[in-house]
């Protein structure tokens, strides 16, 4: 008889640490059903009942797409400042840092994907809706410049409401700044894969999000420039139900492939293998 069988296991979760708490639940916005958190995590943050895609933090996204313990972060200490002295911007930055536990709205670095080395950046909707300010543009630009110097492909995961209004023209300048870095990266024969997630809108959609050599998207992701309500009021007519959805954008030729979350790493690995 094994020695460990002589001892009884603790009969509660606090004493017996190996038991995972499975009582915590969240309500799916689409099907309105209460789903245990562990089931959502196990299913790549997709509702197992209706297939609704839950938002994913940038750091979690990178872990899902890259090989284990291969990610090395770049420029983590860069932070935005209230250069225009915009009212309440300092407070909003502090709140965004607290909510997202990040210094800025994008995480950049180098990792391996399926054994292939690549640069990767992921935007974080928890930091002021992934808005693009001067530091977001600077971090992505630096990543493309590093990838160009090292002849590495770039994987970009976008989620954003657009340019950051609190930084005015400075935020709009990031559109051309990052686009120029993407062009230099491309001119050197390097690959850029954009993965559009919900939502990818505004100045990000109008610049580097749509400049990928290969453009992928998650199912149901909203992709567009202005919001549907703004467009509807401008046109003074009702918009189609699938307006700005990834499936419709695919039909219009702006997206190459819609990839379910469970197959994204596999798809990226296949593309990197073809272009290695």
PDB file of C-alpha atoms in Angstrom:
ATOM      1  CA  UNK A   1       0.000   0.000   0.000  1.00  0.00           C
ATOM      2  CA  UNK A   2       1.309   3.432  -0.983  1.00  0.00           C
ATOM      3  CA  UNK A   3       2.152   5.787   1.841  1.00  0.00           C
ATOM      4  CA  UNK A   4       0.133   8.699   0.388  1.00  0.00           C
ATOM      5  CA  UNK A   5      -3.076   6.584   0.558  1.00  0.00           C
ATOM      6  CA  UNK A   6      -2.798   6.441   4.341  1.00  0.00           C
ATOM      7  CA  UNK A   7      -3.590  10.157   4.558  1.00  0.00           C
ATOM      8  CA  UNK A   8      -7.026  11.611   3.906  1.00  0.00           C
ATOM      9  CA  UNK A   9      -7.346  14.510   1.496  1.00  0.00           C
ATOM     10  CA  UNK A  10      -8.558  17.792   2.970  1.00  0.00           C
ATOM     11  CA  UNK A  11     -12.300  18.158   2.545  1.00  0.00           C
ATOM     12  CA  UNK A  12     -12.392  21.823   1.587  1.00  0.00           C
ATOM     13  CA  UNK A  13     -10.862  23.999  -1.127  1.00  0.00           C
ATOM     14  CA  UNK A  14      -8.855  26.195   1.243  1.00  0.00           C
ATOM     15  CA  UNK A  15      -6.940  23.296   2.763  1.00  0.00           C
ATOM     16  CA  UNK A  16      -6.659  21.203  -0.373  1.00  0.00           C
ATOM     17  CA  UNK A  17      -4.889  23.561  -2.771  1.00  0.00           C
ATOM     18  CA  UNK A  18      -5.033  21.347  -5.856  1.00  0.00           C
ATOM     19  CA  UNK A  19      -8.790  21.769  -6.190  1.00  0.00           C
ATOM     20  CA  UNK A  20      -9.580  24.614  -8.587  1.00  0.00           C
ATOM     21  CA  UNK A  21     -12.479  26.876  -7.715  1.00  0.00           C
ATOM     22  CA  UNK A  22     -15.070  26.475 -10.468  1.00  0.00           C
ATOM     23  CA  UNK A  23     -17.950  28.458  -9.013  1.00  0.00           C
ATOM     24  CA  UNK A  24     -17.070  31.847 -10.533  1.00  0.00           C
ATOM     25  CA  UNK A  25     -19.250  32.638 -13.529  1.00  0.00           C
ATOM     26  CA  UNK A  26     -19.670  35.419 -16.086  1.00  0.00           C
ATOM     27  CA  UNK A  27     -22.688  36.294 -18.205  1.00  0.00           C
ATOM     28  CA  UNK A  28     -22.213  36.039 -21.969  1.00  0.00           C
ATOM     29  CA  UNK A  29     -23.362  39.249 -23.656  1.00  0.00           C
ATOM     30  CA  UNK A  30     -24.727  37.341 -26.640  1.00  0.00           C
ATOM     31  CA  UNK A  31     -26.604  34.335 -25.239  1.00  0.00           C
ATOM     32  CA  UNK A  32     -27.079  35.788 -21.719  1.00  0.00           C
ATOM     33  CA  UNK A  33     -26.098  32.469 -20.139  1.00  0.00           C
ATOM     34  CA  UNK A  34     -23.903  32.203 -17.052  1.00  0.00           C
ATOM     35  CA  UNK A  35     -20.700  30.411 -18.016  1.00  0.00           C
ATOM     36  CA  UNK A  36     -18.023  29.192 -15.557  1.00  0.00           C
ATOM     37  CA  UNK A  37     -14.798  31.140 -16.050  1.00  0.00           C
ATOM     38  CA  UNK A  38     -12.676  27.985 -16.285  1.00  0.00           C
ATOM     39  CA  UNK A  39     -14.735  26.806 -19.289  1.00  0.00           C
ATOM     40  CA  UNK A  40     -14.210  30.127 -21.083  1.00  0.00           C
ATOM     41  CA  UNK A  41     -10.456  30.043 -20.453  1.00  0.00           C
ATOM     42  CA  UNK A  42     -10.265  26.441 -21.610  1.00  0.00           C
ATOM     43  CA  UNK A  43     -12.091  27.442 -24.810  1.00  0.00           C
ATOM     44  CA  UNK A  44      -9.688  30.284 -25.723  1.00  0.00           C
ATOM     45  CA  UNK A  45     -12.043  32.893 -24.236  1.00  0.00           C
ATOM     46  CA  UNK A  46     -14.878  31.925 -26.570  1.00  0.00           C
ATOM     47  CA  UNK A  47     -18.342  31.192 -25.176  1.00  0.00           C
ATOM     48  CA  UNK A  48     -18.856  27.395 -25.366  1.00  0.00           C
ATOM     49  CA  UNK A  49     -22.628  27.911 -25.714  1.00  0.00           C
ATOM     50  CA  UNK A  50     -22.957  30.441 -28.546  1.00  0.00           C
ATOM     51  CA  UNK A  51     -19.417  31.090 -29.852  1.00  0.00           C
ATOM     52  CA  UNK A  52     -19.281  34.717 -28.688  1.00  0.00           C
ATOM     53  CA  UNK A  53     -15.715  36.068 -28.577  1.00  0.00           C
ATOM     54  CA  UNK A  54     -14.742  37.581 -25.242  1.00  0.00           C
ATOM     55  CA  UNK A  55     -12.072  40.328 -25.273  1.00  0.00           C
ATOM     56  CA  UNK A  56      -8.537  39.185 -24.484  1.00  0.00           C
ATOM     57  CA  UNK A  57      -5.843  41.251 -22.783  1.00  0.00           C
ATOM     58  CA  UNK A  58      -2.738  41.989 -24.825  1.00  0.00           C
ATOM     59  CA  UNK A  59      -0.374  39.992 -22.637  1.00  0.00           C
ATOM     60  CA  UNK A  60      -2.712  36.986 -22.645  1.00  0.00           C
ATOM     61  CA  UNK A  61      -3.023  37.271 -26.427  1.00  0.00           C
ATOM     62  CA  UNK A  62       0.740  37.099 -26.836  1.00  0.00           C
ATOM     63  CA  UNK A  63       0.887  34.020 -24.609  1.00  0.00           C
ATOM     64  CA  UNK A  64      -1.792  32.359 -26.750  1.00  0.00           C
ATOM     65  CA  UNK A  65       0.049  33.027 -30.018  1.00  0.00           C
ATOM     66  CA  UNK A  66       3.693  32.473 -29.087  1.00  0.00           C
ATOM     67  CA  UNK A  67       5.779  29.534 -27.940  1.00  0.00           C
ATOM     68  CA  UNK A  68       6.052  29.052 -24.201  1.00  0.00           C
ATOM     69  CA  UNK A  69       8.515  31.397 -22.455  1.00  0.00           C
ATOM     70  CA  UNK A  70       9.844  32.742 -25.756  1.00  0.00           C
ATOM     71  CA  UNK A  71       8.534  36.323 -25.548  1.00  0.00           C
ATOM     72  CA  UNK A  72      11.017  39.106 -24.787  1.00  0.00           C
ATOM     73  CA  UNK A  73       9.379  42.501 -24.314  1.00  0.00           C
ATOM     74  CA  UNK A  74      10.733  45.725 -25.811  1.00  0.00           C
ATOM     75  CA  UNK A  75      10.303  49.312 -24.526  1.00  0.00           C
ATOM     76  CA  UNK A  76       8.174  48.358 -21.542  1.00  0.00           C
ATOM     77  CA  UNK A  77       9.072  51.497 -19.593  1.00  0.00           C
ATOM     78  CA  UNK A  78       7.833  54.026 -22.176  1.00  0.00           C
ATOM     79  CA  UNK A  79       4.840  55.994 -20.835  1.00  0.00           C
ATOM     80  CA  UNK A  80       2.610  58.779 -22.140  1.00  0.00           C
ATOM     81  CA  UNK A  81       2.707  62.293 -20.691  1.00  0.00           C
ATOM     82  CA  UNK A  82       0.142  65.068 -20.887  1.00  0.00           C
ATOM     83  CA  UNK A  83       2.180  67.105 -23.341  1.00  0.00           C
ATOM     84  CA  UNK A  84      -0.793  69.268 -24.414  1.00  0.00           C
ATOM     85  CA  UNK A  85      -1.996  69.714 -20.819  1.00  0.00           C
ATOM     86  CA  UNK A  86      -5.367  68.308 -21.829  1.00  0.00           C
ATOM     87  CA  UNK A  87      -7.894  68.553 -18.950  1.00  0.00           C
ATOM     88  CA  UNK A  88      -8.217  65.367 -16.851  1.00  0.00           C
ATOM     89  CA  UNK A  89      -5.806  63.431 -19.111  1.00  0.00           C
ATOM     90  CA  UNK A  90      -3.394  62.708 -16.263  1.00  0.00           C
ATOM     91  CA  UNK A  91      -6.213  61.156 -14.228  1.00  0.00           C
ATOM     92  CA  UNK A  92      -7.355  59.064 -17.199  1.00  0.00           C
ATOM     93  CA  UNK A  93      -3.827  57.776 -17.765  1.00  0.00           C
ATOM     94  CA  UNK A  94      -3.533  56.767 -14.107  1.00  0.00           C
ATOM     95  CA  UNK A  95      -6.896  55.001 -14.249  1.00  0.00           C
ATOM     96  CA  UNK A  96      -5.923  53.214 -17.481  1.00  0.00           C
ATOM     97  CA  UNK A  97      -2.672  51.970 -15.918  1.00  0.00           C
ATOM     98  CA  UNK A  98      -4.537  50.710 -12.880  1.00  0.00           C
ATOM     99  CA  UNK A  99      -7.245  48.995 -14.939  1.00  0.00           C
ATOM    100  CA  UNK A 100      -4.956  47.376 -17.501  1.00  0.00           C
ATOM    101  CA  UNK A 101      -1.899  46.853 -15.257  1.00  0.00           C
ATOM    102  CA  UNK A 102       0.168  48.089 -18.206  1.00  0.00           C
ATOM    103  CA  UNK A 103       2.121  51.274 -18.877  1.00  0.00           C
ATOM    104  CA  UNK A 104       0.618  51.820 -22.319  1.00  0.00           C
ATOM    105  CA  UNK A 105      -1.947  50.567 -24.816  1.00  0.00           C
ATOM    106  CA  UNK A 106       0.394  48.250 -26.722  1.00  0.00           C
ATOM    107  CA  UNK A 107       2.900  45.519 -25.844  1.00  0.00           C
ATOM    108  CA  UNK A 108       5.806  44.916 -28.216  1.00  0.00           C
ATOM    109  CA  UNK A 109       8.583  42.357 -28.358  1.00  0.00           C
ATOM    110  CA  UNK A 110      10.215  39.360 -30.002  1.00  0.00           C
ATOM    111  CA  UNK A 111       9.079  35.747 -29.670  1.00  0.00           C
ATOM    112  CA  UNK A 112       8.972  32.378 -31.399  1.00  0.00           C
ATOM    113  CA  UNK A 113       5.799  31.160 -33.086  1.00  0.00           C
ATOM    114  CA  UNK A 114       5.887  27.489 -33.978  1.00  0.00           C
ATOM    115  CA  UNK A 115       9.674  27.678 -33.704  1.00  0.00           C
ATOM    116  CA  UNK A 116       9.963  30.660 -36.072  1.00  0.00           C
ATOM    117  CA  UNK A 117      11.366  33.897 -34.635  1.00  0.00           C
ATOM    118  CA  UNK A 118       9.223  36.981 -35.192  1.00  0.00           C
ATOM    119  CA  UNK A 119       8.455  40.406 -33.787  1.00  0.00           C
ATOM    120  CA  UNK A 120       4.969  40.812 -32.340  1.00  0.00           C
ATOM    121  CA  UNK A 121       2.848  43.621 -30.953  1.00  0.00           C
ATOM    122  CA  UNK A 122      -0.589  43.414 -29.359  1.00  0.00           C
ATOM    123  CA  UNK A 123      -2.845  46.336 -28.512  1.00  0.00           C
ATOM    124  CA  UNK A 124      -4.798  46.350 -25.241  1.00  0.00           C
ATOM    125  CA  UNK A 125      -8.423  47.544 -25.170  1.00  0.00           C
ATOM    126  CA  UNK A 126      -8.226  47.924 -21.381  1.00  0.00           C
ATOM    127  CA  UNK A 127      -5.888  50.897 -21.803  1.00  0.00           C
ATOM    128  CA  UNK A 128      -8.115  53.732 -23.044  1.00  0.00           C
ATOM    129  CA  UNK A 129      -9.729  51.426 -25.611  1.00  0.00           C
ATOM    130  CA  UNK A 130      -6.376  50.729 -27.264  1.00  0.00           C
ATOM    131  CA  UNK A 131      -6.243  54.317 -28.499  1.00  0.00           C
ATOM    132  CA  UNK A 132      -3.119  55.366 -30.386  1.00  0.00           C
ATOM    133  CA  UNK A 133      -1.119  58.131 -28.768  1.00  0.00           C
ATOM    134  CA  UNK A 134       2.496  59.186 -29.254  1.00  0.00           C
ATOM    135  CA  UNK A 135       3.936  56.319 -27.175  1.00  0.00           C
ATOM    136  CA  UNK A 136       1.812  53.648 -28.873  1.00  0.00           C
ATOM    137  CA  UNK A 137       3.028  54.925 -32.249  1.00  0.00           C
ATOM    138  CA  UNK A 138       6.622  55.141 -31.017  1.00  0.00           C
ATOM    139  CA  UNK A 139       6.665  51.588 -29.633  1.00  0.00           C
ATOM    140  CA  UNK A 140       5.226  50.072 -32.815  1.00  0.00           C
ATOM    141  CA  UNK A 141       7.575  52.141 -34.993  1.00  0.00           C
ATOM    142  CA  UNK A 142      10.595  50.988 -32.967  1.00  0.00           C
ATOM    143  CA  UNK A 143       9.458  47.380 -33.304  1.00  0.00           C
ATOM    144  CA  UNK A 144       9.221  47.654 -37.095  1.00  0.00           C
ATOM    145  CA  UNK A 145      12.641  49.326 -37.239  1.00  0.00           C
ATOM    146  CA  UNK A 146      14.126  46.519 -35.132  1.00  0.00           C
ATOM    147  CA  UNK A 147      12.430  43.903 -37.330  1.00  0.00           C
ATOM    148  CA  UNK A 148      13.815  45.613 -40.431  1.00  0.00           C
ATOM    149  CA  UNK A 149      17.369  45.638 -39.062  1.00  0.00           C
ATOM    150  CA  UNK A 150      17.118  41.966 -38.045  1.00  0.00           C
ATOM    151  CA  UNK A 151      15.144  40.851 -41.154  1.00  0.00           C
ATOM    152  CA  UNK A 152      12.313  39.493 -39.019  1.00  0.00           C
ATOM    153  CA  UNK A 153       8.598  39.248 -39.810  1.00  0.00           C
ATOM    154  CA  UNK A 154       6.113  41.267 -37.750  1.00  0.00           C
ATOM    155  CA  UNK A 155       2.822  40.010 -36.335  1.00  0.00           C
ATOM    156  CA  UNK A 156       0.438  42.809 -35.320  1.00  0.00           C
ATOM    157  CA  UNK A 157      -2.677  42.183 -33.230  1.00  0.00           C
ATOM    158  CA  UNK A 158      -4.900  45.248 -33.420  1.00  0.00           C
ATOM    159  CA  UNK A 159      -7.797  46.362 -31.245  1.00  0.00           C
ATOM    160  CA  UNK A 160      -8.454  50.076 -31.036  1.00  0.00           C
ATOM    161  CA  UNK A 161     -10.989  52.872 -31.045  1.00  0.00           C
ATOM    162  CA  UNK A 162      -8.574  54.991 -33.096  1.00  0.00           C
ATOM    163  CA  UNK A 163      -6.307  57.947 -32.413  1.00  0.00           C
ATOM    164  CA  UNK A 164      -6.151  59.328 -28.847  1.00  0.00           C
ATOM    165  CA  UNK A 165      -8.042  62.610 -28.824  1.00  0.00           C
ATOM    166  CA  UNK A 166      -6.225  63.906 -25.713  1.00  0.00           C
ATOM    167  CA  UNK A 167      -3.025  64.169 -27.770  1.00  0.00           C
ATOM    168  CA  UNK A 168      -4.589  65.980 -30.723  1.00  0.00           C
ATOM    169  CA  UNK A 169      -2.464  66.303 -33.866  1.00  0.00           C
ATOM    170  CA  UNK A 170       0.395  64.405 -32.203  1.00  0.00           C
ATOM    171  CA  UNK A 171      -1.733  61.250 -32.144  1.00  0.00           C
ATOM    172  CA  UNK A 172      -2.746  61.713 -35.801  1.00  0.00           C
ATOM    173  CA  UNK A 173       0.923  62.003 -36.798  1.00  0.00           C
ATOM    174  CA  UNK A 174       1.462  58.438 -35.577  1.00  0.00           C
ATOM    175  CA  UNK A 175      -0.575  57.167 -38.539  1.00  0.00           C
ATOM    176  CA  UNK A 176       2.013  58.336 -41.067  1.00  0.00           C
ATOM    177  CA  UNK A 177       4.933  57.622 -38.740  1.00  0.00           C
ATOM    178  CA  UNK A 178       4.073  53.939 -38.259  1.00  0.00           C
ATOM    179  CA  UNK A 179       3.016  53.567 -41.914  1.00  0.00           C
ATOM    180  CA  UNK A 180       6.429  54.824 -43.019  1.00  0.00           C
ATOM    181  CA  UNK A 181       8.135  52.244 -40.784  1.00  0.00           C
ATOM    182  CA  UNK A 182       5.904  49.524 -42.261  1.00  0.00           C
ATOM    183  CA  UNK A 183       6.879  50.640 -45.776  1.00  0.00           C
ATOM    184  CA  UNK A 184      10.611  50.508 -45.000  1.00  0.00           C
ATOM    185  CA  UNK A 185      10.110  47.061 -43.478  1.00  0.00           C
ATOM    186  CA  UNK A 186       8.326  45.935 -46.646  1.00  0.00           C
ATOM    187  CA  UNK A 187      10.914  47.483 -48.984  1.00  0.00           C
ATOM    188  CA  UNK A 188      13.525  45.249 -47.340  1.00  0.00           C
ATOM    189  CA  UNK A 189      11.532  42.172 -48.283  1.00  0.00           C
ATOM    190  CA  UNK A 190      10.117  41.432 -44.835  1.00  0.00           C
ATOM    191  CA  UNK A 191       6.705  40.007 -43.964  1.00  0.00           C
ATOM    192  CA  UNK A 192       3.980  41.798 -41.988  1.00  0.00           C
ATOM    193  CA  UNK A 193       0.877  39.913 -40.840  1.00  0.00           C
ATOM    194  CA  UNK A 194      -1.989  41.906 -39.354  1.00  0.00           C
ATOM    195  CA  UNK A 195      -4.550  40.181 -37.133  1.00  0.00           C
ATOM    196  CA  UNK A 196      -7.640  42.362 -36.722  1.00  0.00           C
ATOM    197  CA  UNK A 197      -9.731  41.832 -33.589  1.00  0.00           C
ATOM    198  CA  UNK A 198     -12.876  43.482 -32.292  1.00  0.00           C
ATOM    199  CA  UNK A 199     -12.907  46.435 -32.746  1.00  0.00           C
ATOM    200  CA  UNK A 200     -10.257  47.777 -35.124  1.00  0.00           C
ATOM    201  CA  UNK A 201     -11.408  51.263 -36.039  1.00  0.00           C
ATOM    202  CA  UNK A 202     -10.396  54.889 -36.529  1.00  0.00           C
ATOM    203  CA  UNK A 203      -6.823  55.947 -37.217  1.00  0.00           C
ATOM    204  CA  UNK A 204      -5.442  52.464 -36.568  1.00  0.00           C
ATOM    205  CA  UNK A 205      -7.703  50.981 -39.247  1.00  0.00           C
ATOM    206  CA  UNK A 206      -6.775  53.854 -41.559  1.00  0.00           C
ATOM    207  CA  UNK A 207      -3.060  53.142 -41.221  1.00  0.00           C
ATOM    208  CA  UNK A 208      -0.984  50.147 -40.139  1.00  0.00           C
ATOM    209  CA  UNK A 209      -3.893  47.771 -39.433  1.00  0.00           C
ATOM    210  CA  UNK A 210      -4.678  47.628 -43.153  1.00  0.00           C
ATOM    211  CA  UNK A 211      -1.091  47.609 -44.447  1.00  0.00           C
ATOM    212  CA  UNK A 212      -0.285  43.954 -43.797  1.00  0.00           C
ATOM    213  CA  UNK A 213       1.047  41.720 -46.550  1.00  0.00           C
ATOM    214  CA  UNK A 214      -1.463  39.211 -45.171  1.00  0.00           C
ATOM    215  CA  UNK A 215      -4.502  40.428 -43.239  1.00  0.00           C
ATOM    216  CA  UNK A 216      -6.305  38.051 -40.895  1.00  0.00           C
ATOM    217  CA  UNK A 217      -9.356  38.739 -38.752  1.00  0.00           C
ATOM    218  CA  UNK A 218     -11.283  37.135 -35.939  1.00  0.00           C
ATOM    219  CA  UNK A 219     -14.885  36.062 -36.610  1.00  0.00           C
ATOM    220  CA  UNK A 220     -17.358  38.875 -36.049  1.00  0.00           C
ATOM    221  CA  UNK A 221     -14.707  41.549 -35.475  1.00  0.00           C
ATOM    222  CA  UNK A 222     -15.782  45.104 -36.275  1.00  0.00           C
ATOM    223  CA  UNK A 223     -13.416  46.640 -38.823  1.00  0.00           C
ATOM    224  CA  UNK A 224     -13.897  50.166 -40.144  1.00  0.00           C
ATOM    225  CA  UNK A 225     -13.058  53.831 -39.795  1.00  0.00           C
ATOM    226  CA  UNK A 226     -16.013  55.795 -38.398  1.00  0.00           C
ATOM    227  CA  UNK A 227     -18.585  54.157 -36.146  1.00  0.00           C
ATOM    228  CA  UNK A 228     -21.816  52.825 -37.694  1.00  0.00           C
ATOM    229  CA  UNK A 229     -23.973  55.405 -35.884  1.00  0.00           C
ATOM    230  CA  UNK A 230     -21.922  58.261 -37.333  1.00  0.00           C
ATOM    231  CA  UNK A 231     -22.141  56.812 -40.840  1.00  0.00           C
ATOM    232  CA  UNK A 232     -25.859  56.103 -40.503  1.00  0.00           C
ATOM    233  CA  UNK A 233     -26.569  59.705 -39.513  1.00  0.00           C
ATOM    234  CA  UNK A 234     -24.319  61.028 -42.299  1.00  0.00           C
ATOM    235  CA  UNK A 235     -26.031  58.920 -44.980  1.00  0.00           C
ATOM    236  CA  UNK A 236     -29.450  59.283 -43.367  1.00  0.00           C
ATOM    237  CA  UNK A 237     -30.276  55.660 -44.146  1.00  0.00           C
ATOM    238  CA  UNK A 238     -30.241  52.312 -42.360  1.00  0.00           C
ATOM    239  CA  UNK A 239     -27.054  50.246 -42.659  1.00  0.00           C
ATOM    240  CA  UNK A 240     -26.917  46.473 -43.375  1.00  0.00           C
ATOM    241  CA  UNK A 241     -26.817  44.190 -40.319  1.00  0.00           C
ATOM    242  CA  UNK A 242     -23.355  42.875 -41.212  1.00  0.00           C
ATOM    243  CA  UNK A 243     -21.939  46.346 -41.829  1.00  0.00           C
ATOM    244  CA  UNK A 244     -18.233  46.562 -40.818  1.00  0.00           C
ATOM    245  CA  UNK A 245     -18.198  42.934 -39.644  1.00  0.00           C
ATOM    246  CA  UNK A 246     -15.099  40.917 -40.593  1.00  0.00           C
ATOM    247  CA  UNK A 247     -17.149  38.573 -42.779  1.00  0.00           C
ATOM    248  CA  UNK A 248     -18.413  41.492 -44.876  1.00  0.00           C
ATOM    249  CA  UNK A 249     -14.949  43.082 -45.023  1.00  0.00           C
ATOM    250  CA  UNK A 250     -13.653  39.737 -46.319  1.00  0.00           C
ATOM    251  CA  UNK A 251     -16.219  39.829 -49.134  1.00  0.00           C
ATOM    252  CA  UNK A 252     -15.031  43.327 -50.061  1.00  0.00           C
ATOM    253  CA  UNK A 253     -11.444  42.081 -50.328  1.00  0.00           C
ATOM    254  CA  UNK A 254      -9.874  43.981 -47.429  1.00  0.00           C
ATOM    255  CA  UNK A 255      -9.274  40.814 -45.360  1.00  0.00           C
ATOM    256  CA  UNK A 256      -7.548  37.684 -46.663  1.00  0.00           C
ATOM    257  CA  UNK A 257      -8.805  35.135 -44.141  1.00  0.00           C
ATOM    258  CA  UNK A 258     -11.025  34.894 -41.070  1.00  0.00           C
ATOM    259  CA  UNK A 259      -9.358  32.666 -38.504  1.00  0.00           C
ATOM    260  CA  UNK A 260     -11.038  31.250 -35.366  1.00  0.00           C
ATOM    261  CA  UNK A 261      -9.114  31.930 -32.178  1.00  0.00           C
ATOM    262  CA  UNK A 262      -8.356  28.242 -31.658  1.00  0.00           C
ATOM    263  CA  UNK A 263      -6.482  28.072 -35.001  1.00  0.00           C
ATOM    264  CA  UNK A 264      -4.638  31.392 -34.996  1.00  0.00           C
ATOM    265  CA  UNK A 265      -1.275  30.114 -33.775  1.00  0.00           C
ATOM    266  CA  UNK A 266      -1.467  27.187 -36.198  1.00  0.00           C
ATOM    267  CA  UNK A 267      -2.273  29.554 -39.081  1.00  0.00           C
ATOM    268  CA  UNK A 268       0.518  31.979 -38.194  1.00  0.00           C
ATOM    269  CA  UNK A 269       2.989  29.113 -37.958  1.00  0.00           C
ATOM    270  CA  UNK A 270       1.974  27.869 -41.422  1.00  0.00           C
ATOM    271  CA  UNK A 271       2.397  31.354 -42.927  1.00  0.00           C
ATOM    272  CA  UNK A 272       5.780  31.874 -41.278  1.00  0.00           C
ATOM    273  CA  UNK A 273       6.902  28.455 -42.530  1.00  0.00           C
ATOM    274  CA  UNK A 274       5.954  29.377 -46.109  1.00  0.00           C
ATOM    275  CA  UNK A 275       7.860  32.659 -45.917  1.00  0.00           C
ATOM    276  CA  UNK A 276      10.864  31.482 -43.934  1.00  0.00           C
TER     277      UNK A 276
END
